[in-house]
Coordinates of C-alpha atoms and ligand atoms in Angstrom, one line a residue:
M1 CA -111.9 17.5 142.9
I2 CA -108.4 18.8 143.6
K3 CA -108.6 20.7 140.2
T4 CA -111.8 22.5 141.1
K5 CA -110.4 23.4 144.5
K6 CA -107.4 25.0 142.7
I7 CA -109.7 27.0 140.3
S8 CA -111.9 28.3 143.1
L9 CA -108.8 29.3 145.1
L10 CA -107.6 31.1 142.0
I11 CA -110.9 33.0 141.7
I12 CA -110.8 34.0 145.4
L13 CA -107.3 35.2 144.9
I14 CA -108.2 37.3 141.9
I15 CA -111.2 38.8 143.7
F16 CA -108.9 39.5 146.7
L17 CA -106.2 41.1 144.6
N18 CA -108.8 43.2 142.8
T19 CA -110.4 44.5 146.0
C20 CA -106.9 45.4 147.4
G21 CA -106.0 47.1 144.2
I22 CA -102.9 44.9 143.8
G23 CA -102.2 44.1 140.2
Q24 CA -103.8 47.3 139.1
K25 CA -101.8 50.4 138.1
R26 CA -100.9 52.1 141.4
K27 CA -99.7 55.7 141.5
G28 CA -96.3 56.1 143.1
F29 CA -95.0 52.6 142.3
P30 CA -92.1 52.8 139.7
P31 CA -92.5 50.6 136.6
E32 CA -89.7 48.2 135.6
R33 CA -88.4 50.8 133.2
P34 CA -89.0 54.5 133.3
K35 CA -91.6 55.8 130.8
L36 CA -89.6 58.9 130.2
V37 CA -85.9 59.7 130.5
I38 CA -85.1 63.4 130.8
G39 CA -81.5 64.6 130.5
I40 CA -81.2 68.2 131.7
I41 CA -77.9 69.8 130.6
V42 CA -77.0 73.2 132.0
D43 CA -74.5 74.8 129.7
Q44 CA -71.4 76.0 131.6
M45 CA -72.6 74.9 135.0
R46 CA -69.7 74.3 137.3
Y47 CA -70.1 71.9 140.2
D48 CA -69.8 74.5 142.9
F49 CA -72.7 76.6 141.5
L50 CA -75.0 74.0 143.3
Y51 CA -73.7 75.2 146.6
R52 CA -72.5 78.7 145.9
Y53 CA -76.1 79.9 145.5
W54 CA -77.7 77.3 147.8
D55 CA -79.2 79.9 150.1
K56 CA -80.8 81.7 147.2
Y57 CA -82.4 78.6 145.7
G58 CA -86.0 77.5 146.4
D59 CA -86.9 74.1 147.7
N60 CA -88.2 72.7 144.5
G61 CA -85.5 73.2 141.9
F62 CA -81.9 72.2 142.4
K63 CA -82.6 71.5 146.1
R64 CA -85.4 69.1 145.2
L65 CA -83.0 67.1 143.0
I66 CA -80.2 67.0 145.6
N67 CA -82.5 66.4 148.6
K68 CA -84.5 63.6 147.0
G69 CA -82.0 62.3 144.4
T70 CA -78.5 60.9 144.2
N71 CA -75.8 63.5 143.9
C72 CA -72.5 62.3 142.2
K73 CA -70.2 64.8 143.8
D74 CA -67.1 64.1 141.7
A75 CA -68.3 63.8 138.1
N76 CA -65.7 64.9 135.5
F77 CA -65.0 65.2 131.9
E78 CA -61.8 63.4 131.0
Y79 CA -60.5 65.2 128.0
L80 CA -58.8 68.5 127.2
F81 CA -61.1 70.5 125.0
T82 CA -64.1 71.0 127.2
Q83 CA -66.5 72.7 124.7
T84 CA -70.3 72.5 124.1
S85 CA -70.4 70.1 121.2
V86 CA -67.8 67.8 122.7
G87 CA -69.6 67.8 126.1
H88 CA -73.0 67.1 124.7
A89 CA -71.7 64.3 122.4
T90 CA -69.9 62.7 125.3
I91 CA -72.9 62.8 127.6
S92 CA -75.2 61.1 125.1
T93 CA -72.7 58.6 123.7
G94 CA -70.7 57.6 126.9
S95 CA -67.8 57.9 124.6
L96 CA -64.6 60.0 124.2
P97 CA -63.9 62.5 121.4
Q98 CA -61.2 60.0 120.4
Y99 CA -64.0 57.7 119.3
H100 CA -67.2 59.8 118.8
G101 CA -65.1 62.2 116.7
I102 CA -66.5 65.5 118.0
V103 CA -63.1 66.9 119.0
S104 CA -64.1 70.5 119.0
N105 CA -66.9 72.8 117.9
D106 CA -64.9 73.3 114.7
W107 CA -62.0 71.5 113.1
Y108 CA -60.0 71.7 109.9
V109 CA -60.7 69.2 107.1
R110 CA -57.5 68.6 105.1
L111 CA -59.3 67.3 101.9
Q112 CA -61.6 70.3 101.8
E113 CA -58.9 72.8 103.0
K114 CA -61.3 74.5 105.3
N115 CA -62.6 74.6 108.8
I116 CA -66.0 73.0 109.4
Y117 CA -68.6 73.4 112.1
C118 CA -69.4 70.1 113.9
V119 CA -73.1 70.0 112.9
E120 CA -73.0 71.7 109.5
D121 CA -74.5 69.6 106.7
F122 CA -75.2 71.3 103.4
D123 CA -76.9 68.1 102.0
V124 CA -79.9 68.7 104.2
Q125 CA -82.5 71.5 104.1
A126 CA -83.6 73.9 106.8
V127 CA -87.0 73.2 108.2
G128 CA -89.0 76.1 109.7
C129 CA -86.6 78.8 108.4
S130 CA -84.8 79.8 105.2
S131 CA -81.3 80.3 106.6
A132 CA -78.3 78.0 106.7
E133 CA -79.0 77.8 110.5
G134 CA -81.3 74.9 109.6
Q135 CA -78.7 73.0 107.5
R136 CA -77.6 70.8 110.3
S137 CA -77.3 67.1 111.1
P138 CA -75.5 64.7 113.4
K139 CA -73.6 63.1 110.5
L140 CA -70.2 63.9 111.9
L141 CA -70.9 62.1 115.2
L142 CA -69.2 58.8 114.6
T143 CA -70.8 56.6 117.3
T144 CA -74.3 55.8 118.4
N145 CA -75.8 57.6 121.3
I146 CA -78.3 56.4 124.0
G147 CA -81.3 57.5 121.9
D148 CA -80.0 55.6 118.9
E149 CA -79.6 52.4 120.9
L150 CA -83.2 52.8 122.2
K151 CA -84.6 53.4 118.7
L152 CA -82.7 50.4 117.3
V153 CA -84.7 48.1 119.6
S154 CA -87.9 50.1 120.1
K155 CA -89.2 52.1 117.1
K156 CA -92.2 53.2 119.1
S157 CA -90.0 55.1 121.6
K158 CA -89.6 58.8 120.9
V159 CA -86.3 60.6 121.1
I160 CA -86.2 64.4 121.0
G161 CA -83.4 66.9 121.7
I162 CA -84.1 70.6 122.5
A163 CA -81.6 73.5 123.0
L164 CA -81.1 77.1 121.9
K165 CA -77.9 75.8 120.4
D166 CA -78.0 73.5 117.4
R167 CA -75.0 71.4 118.4
A168 CA -76.5 70.8 121.9
A169 CA -79.9 69.7 120.6
I170 CA -78.4 67.6 117.7
F171 CA -75.7 65.6 119.6
T172 CA -78.0 64.8 122.5
A173 CA -80.8 63.7 120.1
G174 CA -78.5 61.5 117.9
H175 CA -78.9 59.9 114.5
M176 CA -82.2 58.2 114.8
A177 CA -84.1 60.8 116.8
D178 CA -87.6 61.9 115.9
A179 CA -86.5 65.5 116.0
A180 CA -84.0 68.0 117.3
Y181 CA -85.1 71.6 117.7
W182 CA -83.0 74.7 118.1
M183 CA -83.5 78.4 117.9
E184 CA -82.9 80.6 114.8
D185 CA -81.1 83.8 115.6
K186 CA -82.9 85.8 112.9
T187 CA -86.5 85.0 114.0
G188 CA -86.3 83.5 117.5
N189 CA -88.3 80.6 116.1
W190 CA -87.7 76.9 116.9
I191 CA -86.4 75.2 113.8
S192 CA -85.0 71.9 112.7
S193 CA -83.6 70.3 109.5
S194 CA -84.8 67.9 106.8
Y195 CA -82.4 65.3 108.4
Y196 CA -85.1 64.7 111.0
I197 CA -88.4 66.0 109.6
D198 CA -89.8 67.3 106.3
S199 CA -91.7 70.2 107.9
L200 CA -92.4 71.6 111.3
P201 CA -95.2 69.8 113.1
G202 CA -98.4 71.9 113.6
W203 CA -97.7 72.2 117.3
V204 CA -94.3 73.7 116.7
R205 CA -95.7 76.2 114.2
K206 CA -98.4 77.1 116.7
F207 CA -95.8 77.6 119.4
N208 CA -93.7 79.8 117.2
D209 CA -96.8 81.8 116.2
K210 CA -97.3 82.8 119.9
K211 CA -94.1 84.8 119.5
L212 CA -93.1 84.4 123.2
Q213 CA -89.6 85.5 122.1
D214 CA -91.0 89.0 121.6
L215 CA -92.8 88.9 124.9
Y216 CA -89.6 88.0 126.7
L217 CA -87.6 90.7 125.0
N218 CA -90.3 93.3 125.7
R219 CA -89.0 93.9 129.3
N220 CA -86.1 94.8 131.4
W221 CA -83.8 92.3 132.9
S222 CA -83.6 93.3 136.5
T223 CA -82.3 91.3 139.5
S224 CA -85.0 89.0 140.9
L225 CA -83.8 89.7 144.5
P226 CA -82.8 93.1 145.9
I227 CA -79.3 93.6 144.5
E228 CA -77.6 93.9 147.9
Q229 CA -78.5 90.3 148.5
Y230 CA -76.1 89.0 145.8
T231 CA -73.3 88.6 148.3
E232 CA -71.9 85.5 146.6
S233 CA -70.8 87.6 143.6
L234 CA -68.5 90.6 142.9
P235 CA -70.2 94.0 142.8
D236 CA -72.5 94.5 139.8
E237 CA -70.2 97.1 138.5
N238 CA -66.6 95.8 138.2
K239 CA -63.8 96.3 135.8
Y240 CA -63.7 92.6 134.7
E241 CA -67.0 92.2 132.8
K242 CA -67.2 92.8 129.1
G243 CA -71.0 92.8 129.3
L244 CA -73.9 93.0 126.8
L245 CA -73.0 95.7 124.2
G246 CA -70.6 97.0 126.8
Q247 CA -73.2 97.4 129.5
V248 CA -72.3 95.7 132.8
T249 CA -74.9 96.9 135.3
F250 CA -78.6 96.2 135.9
P251 CA -81.2 96.9 134.7
Y252 CA -80.8 95.8 131.1
N253 CA -83.3 97.4 128.8
L254 CA -84.0 94.7 126.3
V255 CA -86.3 96.7 124.1
K256 CA -83.6 99.2 123.5
M257 CA -80.9 96.6 123.1
F258 CA -82.9 94.6 120.6
K259 CA -83.0 97.6 118.3
I260 CA -79.2 97.5 118.2
Y261 CA -78.8 93.7 118.2
K262 CA -81.5 93.1 115.5
S263 CA -81.2 89.4 116.4
Y264 CA -82.7 87.0 118.8
S265 CA -79.2 86.1 119.9
L266 CA -79.9 88.8 122.5
L267 CA -82.6 86.6 124.0
K268 CA -80.1 83.8 124.3
S269 CA -77.9 86.0 126.3
T270 CA -80.6 86.7 128.9
P271 CA -82.1 84.3 131.5
F272 CA -85.3 84.4 129.4
G273 CA -83.6 82.2 126.8
N274 CA -83.8 79.5 129.4
T275 CA -87.5 80.4 130.1
I276 CA -88.5 79.9 126.5
T277 CA -86.5 76.6 126.3
K278 CA -88.5 75.3 129.3
D279 CA -91.8 76.5 127.7
F280 CA -90.9 74.7 124.5
A281 CA -89.9 71.5 126.4
I282 CA -93.3 71.4 128.2
E283 CA -95.1 71.9 124.9
T284 CA -93.0 69.1 123.4
I285 CA -93.9 66.7 126.2
V286 CA -97.6 67.5 125.9
S287 CA -97.8 67.5 122.1
E288 CA -95.7 64.5 121.5
N289 CA -97.3 62.6 124.4
L290 CA -93.9 61.8 125.9
G291 CA -93.9 59.3 128.8
Q292 CA -97.5 58.3 128.2
D293 CA -97.1 54.6 127.2
D294 CA -94.8 51.6 128.0
F295 CA -92.3 52.5 125.3
T296 CA -89.7 54.6 127.0
D297 CA -89.1 58.0 125.5
I298 CA -86.1 60.2 125.8
L299 CA -86.1 64.0 126.0
M300 CA -82.7 65.8 126.1
L301 CA -83.1 69.3 127.2
S302 CA -80.2 71.7 127.3
F303 CA -80.3 75.2 128.9
S304 CA -77.8 77.3 126.9
S305 CA -78.3 80.9 128.2
T306 CA -76.1 80.1 131.2
D307 CA -73.2 79.8 128.8
Y308 CA -73.8 82.9 126.8
I309 CA -74.2 85.0 130.0
G310 CA -71.1 83.3 131.7
H311 CA -68.9 84.3 128.7
E312 CA -70.1 87.9 128.8
F313 CA -70.0 88.5 132.6
G314 CA -67.9 85.7 134.1
P315 CA -68.8 83.2 136.9
A316 CA -68.4 85.7 139.7
S317 CA -71.0 88.2 138.4
V318 CA -74.3 89.3 139.8
E319 CA -75.6 88.5 136.3
I320 CA -74.7 84.9 136.4
E321 CA -76.0 84.5 140.0
D322 CA -79.3 86.0 138.9
T323 CA -79.4 83.6 136.0
Y324 CA -79.0 80.6 138.3
I325 CA -81.6 81.9 140.7
R326 CA -84.0 82.2 137.8
L327 CA -83.1 78.9 136.3
D328 CA -83.8 77.3 139.7
K329 CA -87.4 78.5 139.4
E330 CA -87.7 77.3 135.8
L331 CA -86.5 73.9 137.0
A332 CA -89.0 73.8 139.9
H333 CA -91.8 74.6 137.4
F334 CA -90.6 72.0 135.0
L335 CA -90.3 69.3 137.6
D336 CA -93.8 70.2 139.0
F337 CA -95.2 69.8 135.6
I338 CA -93.5 66.4 135.1
E339 CA -94.7 65.0 138.4
E340 CA -98.2 66.2 137.8
T341 CA -98.5 64.8 134.3
I342 CA -96.2 61.8 134.1
G343 CA -95.4 61.1 137.7
K344 CA -92.0 61.1 139.4
E345 CA -92.1 57.3 139.6
N346 CA -92.3 57.1 135.8
T347 CA -89.6 59.6 135.0
L348 CA -85.9 59.2 135.3
V349 CA -84.2 62.6 135.4
F350 CA -80.5 63.4 135.3
L351 CA -78.9 66.8 135.5
T352 CA -75.4 67.6 134.4
A353 CA -73.4 70.2 132.4
D354 CA -71.3 70.1 129.2
H355 CA -68.3 71.9 130.9
G356 CA -67.6 74.5 133.5
I357 CA -65.9 77.9 133.3
V358 CA -62.8 79.6 134.7
N359 CA -62.9 82.9 136.6
I360 CA -62.0 85.9 134.5
P361 CA -58.2 85.7 134.2
D362 CA -57.7 89.4 135.0
Y363 CA -59.7 89.0 138.2
L364 CA -57.7 86.0 139.2
K365 CA -54.4 87.9 138.5
D366 CA -55.6 90.7 140.8
Q367 CA -56.1 88.0 143.6
G368 CA -52.6 86.8 143.1
I369 CA -53.6 83.6 141.4
P370 CA -51.5 82.7 138.3
A371 CA -53.7 83.4 135.2
G372 CA -53.4 85.1 131.8
Y373 CA -54.3 85.4 128.2
F374 CA -52.4 83.4 125.5
N375 CA -52.0 85.6 122.4
Q376 CA -52.5 82.9 119.8
R377 CA -52.2 85.4 116.9
K378 CA -48.7 86.6 117.9
A379 CA -47.6 83.0 118.7
L380 CA -48.6 81.7 115.3
S381 CA -46.9 84.5 113.4
L382 CA -43.7 83.8 115.3
L383 CA -44.2 80.1 114.6
Q384 CA -44.6 80.9 110.9
S385 CA -41.3 82.9 110.9
Y386 CA -39.6 80.0 112.7
L387 CA -40.7 77.4 110.2
N388 CA -39.8 79.7 107.3
A389 CA -36.3 80.1 108.8
L390 CA -36.0 76.3 109.2
Y391 CA -37.5 75.0 106.0
G392 CA -37.8 78.0 103.7
N393 CA -40.7 80.3 103.0
G394 CA -44.0 78.6 102.8
D395 CA -47.6 78.5 104.0
W396 CA -46.7 76.1 106.8
I397 CA -49.7 76.6 109.0
K398 CA -53.1 75.8 107.6
S399 CA -55.3 76.4 110.6
Y400 CA -55.4 77.1 114.3
I401 CA -58.5 76.2 116.3
S402 CA -58.4 76.9 120.0
G403 CA -55.3 74.8 120.9
Q404 CA -54.9 72.8 117.8
I405 CA -52.3 73.6 115.1
Y406 CA -53.0 72.1 111.7
L407 CA -49.8 72.1 109.5
N408 CA -49.7 72.0 105.7
H409 CA -49.2 68.3 105.0
I410 CA -48.9 68.8 101.2
L411 CA -46.2 71.4 101.5
I412 CA -44.3 69.2 104.1
E413 CA -44.5 66.2 101.7
D414 CA -43.6 68.3 98.7
S415 CA -40.6 69.6 100.6
K416 CA -39.5 66.0 101.3
L417 CA -39.8 66.6 105.1
S418 CA -41.2 64.2 107.6
I419 CA -44.5 65.2 109.1
S420 CA -43.6 64.0 112.5
E421 CA -40.3 66.0 112.5
V422 CA -42.1 69.2 111.6
Q423 CA -44.7 68.4 114.3
E424 CA -42.0 67.9 116.9
K425 CA -40.2 71.2 115.9
T426 CA -43.6 73.0 116.1
A427 CA -44.4 71.5 119.6
N428 CA -40.9 72.4 120.9
F429 CA -41.3 75.9 119.6
M430 CA -44.8 76.4 121.1
I431 CA -43.8 75.2 124.6
Q432 CA -41.6 78.2 125.0
F433 CA -44.5 80.7 125.2
T434 CA -45.6 81.9 128.5
G435 CA -49.0 80.4 129.4
V436 CA -48.4 77.2 127.4
A437 CA -48.1 74.2 129.8
N438 CA -47.8 71.5 127.2
A439 CA -47.5 71.1 123.5
I440 CA -47.5 67.6 122.1
S441 CA -47.4 66.3 118.5
G442 CA -50.0 64.0 117.0
S443 CA -47.3 61.5 116.2
S444 CA -46.3 61.2 119.9
L445 CA -50.0 60.7 120.7
E446 CA -50.2 58.0 118.1
K447 CA -47.2 56.1 119.4
G448 CA -48.6 54.7 122.6
N449 CA -51.2 55.0 125.3
F450 CA -51.0 57.4 128.2
T451 CA -52.7 56.0 131.2
H452 CA -53.0 59.1 133.3
G453 CA -52.1 62.7 133.6
V454 CA -52.4 65.6 131.2
F455 CA -51.2 63.6 128.1
A456 CA -53.9 61.0 128.8
S457 CA -56.6 63.7 128.7
I458 CA -55.1 65.1 125.5
Q459 CA -55.1 61.6 124.0
K460 CA -58.7 60.9 125.0
G461 CA -59.7 64.0 123.0
Y462 CA -57.4 63.2 120.1
N463 CA -58.9 61.8 116.9
Q464 CA -56.3 60.9 114.4
K465 CA -58.3 62.1 111.4
R466 CA -59.8 65.3 112.8
S467 CA -57.4 66.6 115.5
G468 CA -54.5 69.0 114.9
D469 CA -50.9 68.2 114.3
V470 CA -49.9 69.8 117.6
I471 CA -52.1 70.1 120.6
I472 CA -51.5 72.9 123.1
N473 CA -52.6 72.8 126.7
L474 CA -52.5 76.2 128.5
E475 CA -51.5 76.7 132.2
P476 CA -54.2 76.7 134.8
G477 CA -56.1 80.0 134.8
W478 CA -55.0 80.8 131.2
I479 CA -57.3 81.2 128.2
H480 CA -56.9 82.1 124.6
M481 CA -57.3 85.8 123.7
T482 CA -61.0 86.3 123.2
T483 CA -63.7 88.9 122.9
S484 CA -65.6 87.4 125.8
S485 CA -64.8 88.0 129.5
T486 CA -63.7 84.4 130.0
N487 CA -63.8 80.9 128.5
H488 CA -63.6 77.1 129.0
N489 CA -61.5 74.7 127.1
S490 CA -59.3 72.8 129.5
A491 CA -59.1 69.7 131.6
Y492 CA -58.6 71.7 134.8
Q493 CA -61.2 71.3 137.6
Y494 CA -63.0 74.5 136.9
D495 CA -63.8 73.3 133.4
A496 CA -64.0 69.5 134.0
H497 CA -65.9 69.1 137.3
V498 CA -69.6 69.4 136.8
P499 CA -72.9 68.5 138.6
L500 CA -74.4 65.1 138.0
I501 CA -77.6 64.4 139.9
W502 CA -80.1 61.5 139.3
Y503 CA -83.7 61.9 140.4
G504 CA -87.2 60.2 140.1
W505 CA -88.1 56.6 139.0
K506 CA -86.3 54.2 141.3
I507 CA -83.5 56.7 142.3
K508 CA -83.0 56.9 146.1
R509 CA -81.7 59.8 148.1
G510 CA -77.9 59.7 148.5
N511 CA -74.4 60.9 147.6
I512 CA -71.7 59.2 145.5
L513 CA -68.3 60.5 146.4
R514 CA -66.0 58.5 144.2
E515 CA -64.8 59.9 141.0
I516 CA -67.3 59.3 138.1
S517 CA -66.7 60.0 134.4
I518 CA -69.3 61.8 132.4
C519 CA -68.9 58.8 130.1
D520 CA -70.7 56.7 132.8
I521 CA -74.1 58.4 132.2
A522 CA -75.0 56.7 129.0
P523 CA -74.1 53.1 130.1
T524 CA -76.0 53.7 133.3
I525 CA -79.1 54.6 131.3
S526 CA -78.6 51.6 129.0
N527 CA -78.5 49.4 132.0
F528 CA -81.8 50.9 133.4
L529 CA -83.5 50.4 130.0
S530 CA -81.9 47.0 129.4
I531 CA -80.5 48.1 126.0
S532 CA -77.0 48.0 124.4
F533 CA -74.4 50.5 125.4
P534 CA -73.7 53.1 122.7
S535 CA -71.2 51.8 120.1
G536 CA -68.1 53.8 121.3
C537 CA -69.0 53.7 125.0
T538 CA -66.0 53.8 127.3
G539 CA -67.9 54.4 130.5
N540 CA -69.1 52.1 133.3
I541 CA -72.4 51.7 135.0
I542 CA -72.8 53.8 138.1
Y543 CA -73.6 50.7 140.1
E544 CA -74.4 52.5 143.4
L545 CA -77.7 53.7 141.7
N546 CA -78.9 50.1 141.6
E547 CA -78.2 49.4 145.2
Ligands
ZN1 ZN1 -71.3 74.7 126.5
ZN2 ZN1 -72.5 93.4 136.3
ZN3 ZN1 -69.2 78.4 126.2

């Protein structure tokens, strides 16, 4: 009797729940885990760009993320060499260059006696092109990343990385990704490598066949607002910008310029490089059915044009302001698309950057701010003479890569000298140059642990096998001599402090003011997905997001 009563109660309950719609899939209610994680990385976006152009942004791009998401206002990179490959590897692995091994875009390999590029891999074949631009893989990334950890437990999850730059797409995608796609300079097509796939999927070929790259280059780049409204920037014409082919003022006639460039690297240096990246990302989501089932997918999407344009014109240019106004619109379109097709409640979005940028040093100098250009060529030739005088004539310096001096170990050993002594002599010599703030030897870095300060940031970026014998840190406002207008490669605020905003799924509106490391992104996602932290992870969960 009691048993029947229980059964009929259960039936009534089921009918009740069904009529109320409870227990059925309801729109707007976030699932236990997001169906899709989207990492948006804006190359060279400094934190202040969020607010510098605030009045020029629409309601549905950056403002939507900030107004409806959680803004980590003090998110920073912790190491010295803030470069694209290092930043992307750190974001996706939650690890430091010390462990993940991507110490710089390029480094010197002693055994091979040559510099190598962080994603080069001549054991793999190009896919979708015939040039070496496709011979790329993540094999030099030493730790797992967030996508790898997801794939290790959930083979049905898809992980894809997209960026104009190969190193950005590859390091965010990781070792086990379904694919990473980047753009070939020669054709403007999206390509990949045999590391991931044997041939381009039909939908990628179809996308390439549309030749949107030609459509976007068949126009002028003019300001999207009347030019007098760009009050946050220097005048369009100023003496600090190096520009595109020497041109520094709007409008940019891309048809004419392409005839000189003869390469789609031109497209990358315009805001339309970001447009085609967004177009391709949307096509990827549709064609790969991302976020459509209960196996969480990851899409890492990096916008690289901001970086190319920033190098050419600097962060105080009308060109970079217009690039962000346009990127804001792309972002709005992209987020609209996500919310219509997958749903905000099913999608966890984070937006960050791989590094920032310093104002053009000549401009800073004119404002009375200490800044300058370190002439590395001159310094190295003086160092060579100094080492010759000390130890006799020899090829003492093997390589110099933006702040890292690689000495000739074989010559040092053959000369019966101690490597650490030559390193110390080199460091003590280099520190004398104007613009050099610190020069420290590898052997000093290997002796102990620095807990804070500049040597700690150098150590976090120091990998014993890959880093130079002597590491040089320039003074604030100083950059290496370059053909660009300006650069990034320091641990100072302008290079290290970047946006980090979380949005969608269970994320509430709010601000986090305490200091956060970029290494905290990956473990925070691991926690949301209930998977392992990446193998070299040094970050912590951003616990406020769970409250
Ligand atoms: Zn970058
Ligand atoms: Zn200009
Ligand atoms: Zn850059």
